[in-house]
Amino acid sequence: MPESTRSAIIRSTILLFNRYGPMVPMSKISEHAGVAAGTPFRYYSTKEELLAAAYREAHDNTLRCVPQRPIEGMNAEQAVKSIVHTIMKWSAICPQDLEYMRKYEDMVCYDCFSERFSQTLYEGVIREMKLWPLLEGAVRADLPEPLLNRLISINCAIYSRYVIHLGLTPEDPAFCSLADATADSIWNSIRAHPSGCADA
């Protein structure tokens, strides 16, 4: 079957899941994708498998919003801020994907700090980009890598939803200001302080 058919099924799954939740019928997904009833089962044996594939597709879309310049050669602060800008850009370009990932994670109810979560859903941007050697020592010692992953993700999600609420695009000056403020806020909350203590 053509890749365009598979893509149409995935996109319809994301849009309709966001609208109706996990109970959306496969027949409605087929109809929205413009394919015959039962066609999704030629790609995925169950609806659960299709929903998981849609999650991976939404997640992989983040990788298409590459940083403005390669992470290699950056210091820890530059790398974190570049990642935040990239996530913010993705949320403005692909708001349906962001909403799907959030709703799917809520549906599966995994403990976000469990190995099951990181192995099955999302291991975190720090692990995916192998950034821990760069960040270790530059961030607060009381923030282990799994917690740091979630702090960045959760904070980005909050700001990203605000971007979507305002309907901003990456070309809007307000988007650039918000992305800069988000990156500064996240970095200042995780960076190591010279004294070893948070600023007063």
mmCIF file of C-alpha atoms in Angstrom:
data_model
loop_
_atom_site.group_PDB
_atom_site.id
_atom_site.type_symbol
_atom_site.label_atom_id
_atom_site.label_comp_id
_atom_site.label_asym_id
_atom_site.label_seq_id
_atom_site.Cartn_x
_atom_site.Cartn_y
_atom_site.Cartn_z
ATOM 1 C CA MET A 1 0.000 0.000 0.000
ATOM 2 C CA PRO A 2 1.263 3.494 -0.720
ATOM 3 C CA GLU A 3 2.910 5.479 2.048
ATOM 4 C CA SER A 4 0.359 8.243 1.451
ATOM 5 C CA THR A 5 -2.405 5.875 2.617
ATOM 6 C CA ARG A 6 -0.567 5.029 5.818
ATOM 7 C CA SER A 7 0.129 8.722 6.423
ATOM 8 C CA ALA A 8 -3.547 9.624 5.885
ATOM 9 C CA ILE A 9 -4.580 6.979 8.424
ATOM 10 C CA ILE A 10 -2.078 8.268 10.996
ATOM 11 C CA ARG A 11 -3.074 11.910 10.539
ATOM 12 C CA SER A 12 -6.770 11.026 10.777
ATOM 13 C CA THR A 13 -6.080 9.042 13.940
ATOM 14 C CA ILE A 14 -4.347 12.030 15.536
ATOM 15 C CA LEU A 15 -7.068 14.505 14.584
ATOM 16 C CA LEU A 16 -9.993 12.286 15.564
ATOM 17 C CA PHE A 17 -8.389 11.043 18.789
ATOM 18 C CA ASN A 18 -7.925 14.690 19.788
ATOM 19 C CA ARG A 19 -11.592 15.334 19.033
ATOM 20 C CA TYR A 20 -13.267 12.183 20.357
ATOM 21 C CA GLY A 21 -10.721 10.457 22.588
ATOM 22 C CA PRO A 22 -9.656 6.795 22.587
ATOM 23 C CA MET A 23 -13.179 5.525 21.861
ATOM 24 C CA VAL A 24 -13.110 6.924 18.310
ATOM 25 C CA PRO A 25 -14.267 4.082 16.006
ATOM 26 C CA MET A 26 -11.870 2.679 13.426
ATOM 27 C CA SER A 27 -14.642 3.135 10.855
ATOM 28 C CA LYS A 28 -14.608 6.893 11.501
ATOM 29 C CA ILE A 29 -10.815 6.955 11.118
ATOM 30 C CA SER A 30 -11.113 5.107 7.792
ATOM 31 C CA GLU A 31 -13.816 7.478 6.569
ATOM 32 C CA HIS A 32 -11.818 10.570 7.528
ATOM 33 C CA ALA A 33 -8.690 9.173 5.834
ATOM 34 C CA GLY A 34 -10.655 8.498 2.649
ATOM 35 C CA VAL A 35 -9.970 4.760 2.657
ATOM 36 C CA ALA A 36 -12.193 1.695 2.694
ATOM 37 C CA ALA A 37 -13.406 0.352 6.034
ATOM 38 C CA GLY A 38 -10.885 -2.096 7.438
ATOM 39 C CA THR A 39 -7.927 -0.594 5.584
ATOM 40 C CA PRO A 40 -6.124 0.471 8.813
ATOM 41 C CA PHE A 41 -5.989 -3.198 9.833
ATOM 42 C CA ARG A 42 -3.777 -3.895 6.812
ATOM 43 C CA TYR A 43 -1.152 -1.757 8.549
ATOM 44 C CA TYR A 44 -1.955 -2.302 12.237
ATOM 45 C CA SER A 45 -3.381 -5.433 13.808
ATOM 46 C CA THR A 46 -5.256 -3.558 16.570
ATOM 47 C CA LYS A 47 -6.424 -0.049 17.332
ATOM 48 C CA GLU A 48 -3.975 0.030 20.245
ATOM 49 C CA GLU A 49 -1.145 -0.601 17.790
ATOM 50 C CA LEU A 50 -2.425 2.209 15.555
ATOM 51 C CA LEU A 51 -2.646 4.640 18.488
ATOM 52 C CA ALA A 52 0.912 3.787 19.527
ATOM 53 C CA ALA A 53 2.132 4.298 15.948
ATOM 54 C CA ALA A 54 0.399 7.680 15.830
ATOM 55 C CA TYR A 55 2.192 8.655 19.041
ATOM 56 C CA ARG A 56 5.551 7.728 17.522
ATOM 57 C CA GLU A 57 4.695 9.726 14.398
ATOM 58 C CA ALA A 58 3.770 12.788 16.462
ATOM 59 C CA HIS A 59 6.968 12.433 18.463
ATOM 60 C CA ASP A 60 9.136 11.980 15.369
ATOM 61 C CA ASN A 61 7.765 15.220 13.951
ATOM 62 C CA THR A 62 9.699 17.041 16.673
ATOM 63 C CA LEU A 63 12.919 15.804 15.087
ATOM 64 C CA ARG A 64 12.048 17.624 11.872
ATOM 65 C CA CYS A 65 12.254 20.975 13.661
ATOM 66 C CA VAL A 66 16.018 20.915 13.844
ATOM 67 C CA PRO A 67 17.899 23.476 15.951
ATOM 68 C CA GLN A 68 19.100 26.584 14.142
ATOM 69 C CA ARG A 69 22.636 25.288 14.442
ATOM 70 C CA PRO A 70 24.089 21.913 15.483
ATOM 71 C CA ILE A 71 24.255 21.107 19.195
ATOM 72 C CA GLU A 72 27.866 20.026 18.752
ATOM 73 C CA GLY A 73 30.157 22.804 19.949
ATOM 74 C CA MET A 74 27.522 24.402 22.188
ATOM 75 C CA ASN A 75 27.928 24.781 25.933
ATOM 76 C CA ALA A 76 25.248 23.469 28.304
ATOM 77 C CA GLU A 77 23.258 26.711 28.412
ATOM 78 C CA GLN A 78 23.246 27.093 24.638
ATOM 79 C CA ALA A 79 22.202 23.451 24.160
ATOM 80 C CA VAL A 80 19.281 23.646 26.600
ATOM 81 C CA LYS A 81 18.031 26.924 25.132
ATOM 82 C CA SER A 82 18.346 25.557 21.590
ATOM 83 C CA ILE A 83 16.276 22.512 22.570
ATOM 84 C CA VAL A 84 13.608 24.701 24.179
ATOM 85 C CA HIS A 85 13.389 26.869 21.056
ATOM 86 C CA THR A 86 13.072 23.738 18.913
ATOM 87 C CA ILE A 87 10.241 22.308 21.034
ATOM 88 C CA MET A 88 8.435 25.646 21.037
ATOM 89 C CA LYS A 89 8.755 25.878 17.258
ATOM 90 C CA TRP A 90 7.388 22.359 16.867
ATOM 91 C CA SER A 91 4.376 23.154 19.057
ATOM 92 C CA ALA A 92 3.536 26.190 16.930
ATOM 93 C CA ILE A 93 3.874 24.245 13.665
ATOM 94 C CA CYS A 94 2.271 20.975 14.828
ATOM 95 C CA PRO A 95 -0.269 21.787 17.569
ATOM 96 C CA GLN A 96 -2.361 18.682 16.838
ATOM 97 C CA ASP A 97 0.681 16.464 17.409
ATOM 98 C CA LEU A 98 1.378 18.119 20.766
ATOM 99 C CA GLU A 99 -2.232 17.647 21.855
ATOM 100 C CA TYR A 100 -2.186 14.002 20.742
ATOM 101 C CA MET A 101 0.994 13.220 22.656
ATOM 102 C CA ARG A 102 -0.426 14.783 25.819
ATOM 103 C CA LYS A 103 -3.769 12.961 25.554
ATOM 104 C CA TYR A 104 -2.162 9.647 24.644
ATOM 105 C CA GLU A 105 0.231 9.835 27.610
ATOM 106 C CA ASP A 106 -2.743 10.581 29.872
ATOM 107 C CA MET A 107 -4.621 7.613 28.410
ATOM 108 C CA VAL A 108 -1.889 5.021 28.961
ATOM 109 C CA CYS A 109 -1.290 6.308 32.518
ATOM 110 C CA TYR A 110 2.321 5.186 32.712
ATOM 111 C CA ASP A 111 4.459 6.390 35.583
ATOM 112 C CA CYS A 112 6.527 8.977 33.723
ATOM 113 C CA PHE A 113 9.628 8.050 35.744
ATOM 114 C CA SER A 114 9.353 4.310 35.130
ATOM 115 C CA GLU A 115 11.531 2.358 32.726
ATOM 116 C CA ARG A 116 8.335 1.225 31.036
ATOM 117 C CA PHE A 117 7.535 4.841 30.162
ATOM 118 C CA SER A 118 11.004 5.623 28.805
ATOM 119 C CA GLN A 119 11.283 2.365 26.877
ATOM 120 C CA THR A 120 7.757 2.382 25.445
ATOM 121 C CA LEU A 121 6.929 6.043 24.983
ATOM 122 C CA TYR A 122 9.493 8.743 25.471
ATOM 123 C CA GLU A 123 12.993 8.415 26.862
ATOM 124 C CA GLY A 124 13.460 12.168 26.993
ATOM 125 C CA VAL A 125 15.306 14.730 24.923
ATOM 126 C CA ILE A 126 18.486 14.505 27.025
ATOM 127 C CA ARG A 127 18.810 10.777 26.442
ATOM 128 C CA GLU A 128 17.742 10.971 22.817
ATOM 129 C CA MET A 129 20.353 13.597 22.034
ATOM 130 C CA LYS A 130 22.956 12.086 24.423
ATOM 131 C CA LEU A 131 23.350 15.414 26.216
ATOM 132 C CA TRP A 132 23.930 14.241 29.780
ATOM 133 C CA PRO A 133 27.760 14.355 29.554
ATOM 134 C CA LEU A 134 27.459 17.995 28.447
ATOM 135 C CA LEU A 135 24.906 18.952 31.110
ATOM 136 C CA GLU A 136 26.257 17.042 34.101
ATOM 137 C CA GLY A 137 28.099 19.509 36.290
ATOM 138 C CA ALA A 138 26.491 22.495 34.552
ATOM 139 C CA VAL A 139 23.064 21.839 36.073
ATOM 140 C CA ARG A 140 21.981 21.566 39.689
ATOM 141 C CA ALA A 141 23.322 18.488 41.456
ATOM 142 C CA ASP A 142 19.897 17.782 42.977
ATOM 143 C CA LEU A 143 18.400 17.275 39.506
ATOM 144 C CA PRO A 144 19.198 13.758 38.290
ATOM 145 C CA GLU A 145 18.898 13.113 34.578
ATOM 146 C CA PRO A 146 15.401 11.494 34.630
ATOM 147 C CA LEU A 147 13.961 14.439 36.592
ATOM 148 C CA LEU A 148 15.739 16.956 34.363
ATOM 149 C CA ASN A 149 14.179 15.328 31.302
ATOM 150 C CA ARG A 150 10.696 15.688 32.748
ATOM 151 C CA LEU A 151 11.260 19.246 34.002
ATOM 152 C CA ILE A 152 12.245 20.407 30.527
ATOM 153 C CA SER A 153 9.374 18.524 28.890
ATOM 154 C CA ILE A 154 6.700 19.681 31.345
ATOM 155 C CA ASN A 155 7.773 23.328 31.302
ATOM 156 C CA CYS A 156 7.968 23.345 27.511
ATOM 157 C CA ALA A 157 4.486 21.795 27.357
ATOM 158 C CA ILE A 158 3.024 24.575 29.496
ATOM 159 C CA TYR A 159 4.551 27.348 27.409
ATOM 160 C CA SER A 160 3.735 25.504 24.178
ATOM 161 C CA ARG A 161 0.059 25.322 25.068
ATOM 162 C CA TYR A 162 0.110 29.071 25.602
ATOM 163 C CA VAL A 163 1.650 29.511 22.137
ATOM 164 C CA ILE A 164 -1.179 27.424 20.682
ATOM 165 C CA HIS A 165 -3.768 29.354 22.721
ATOM 166 C CA LEU A 166 -2.493 32.625 21.247
ATOM 167 C CA GLY A 167 -2.273 31.160 17.733
ATOM 168 C CA LEU A 168 1.334 32.279 17.335
ATOM 169 C CA THR A 169 3.589 31.171 14.482
ATOM 170 C CA PRO A 170 7.411 31.024 14.586
ATOM 171 C CA GLU A 171 7.486 34.172 12.422
ATOM 172 C CA ASP A 172 5.585 36.275 14.973
ATOM 173 C CA PRO A 173 7.756 38.635 17.058
ATOM 174 C CA ALA A 174 5.659 37.651 20.084
ATOM 175 C CA PHE A 175 6.599 34.014 19.502
ATOM 176 C CA CYS A 176 10.311 34.850 19.479
ATOM 177 C CA SER A 177 9.983 36.846 22.710
ATOM 178 C CA LEU A 178 8.032 34.063 24.408
ATOM 179 C CA ALA A 179 10.481 31.390 23.246
ATOM 180 C CA ASP A 180 13.406 33.447 24.566
ATOM 181 C CA ALA A 181 11.645 33.980 27.905
ATOM 182 C CA THR A 182 10.809 30.278 28.131
ATOM 183 C CA ALA A 183 14.390 29.246 27.411
ATOM 184 C CA ASP A 184 15.736 31.727 29.989
ATOM 185 C CA SER A 185 13.226 30.584 32.608
ATOM 186 C CA ILE A 186 13.970 26.888 32.161
ATOM 187 C CA TRP A 187 17.736 27.369 32.101
ATOM 188 C CA ASN A 188 17.735 29.572 35.193
ATOM 189 C CA SER A 189 15.685 26.968 37.066
ATOM 190 C CA ILE A 190 18.078 24.089 36.329
ATOM 191 C CA ARG A 191 21.535 25.661 36.079
ATOM 192 C CA ALA A 192 24.143 25.063 38.738
ATOM 193 C CA HIS A 193 24.868 28.042 40.953
ATOM 194 C CA PRO A 194 28.456 28.926 41.886
ATOM 195 C CA SER A 195 27.679 28.711 45.593
ATOM 196 C CA GLY A 196 25.892 25.394 45.193
ATOM 197 C CA CYS A 197 22.691 27.048 46.426
ATOM 198 C CA ALA A 198 19.811 28.729 44.641
ATOM 199 C CA ASP A 199 19.907 32.491 44.357
ATOM 200 C CA ALA A 200 18.167 34.317 47.132
#
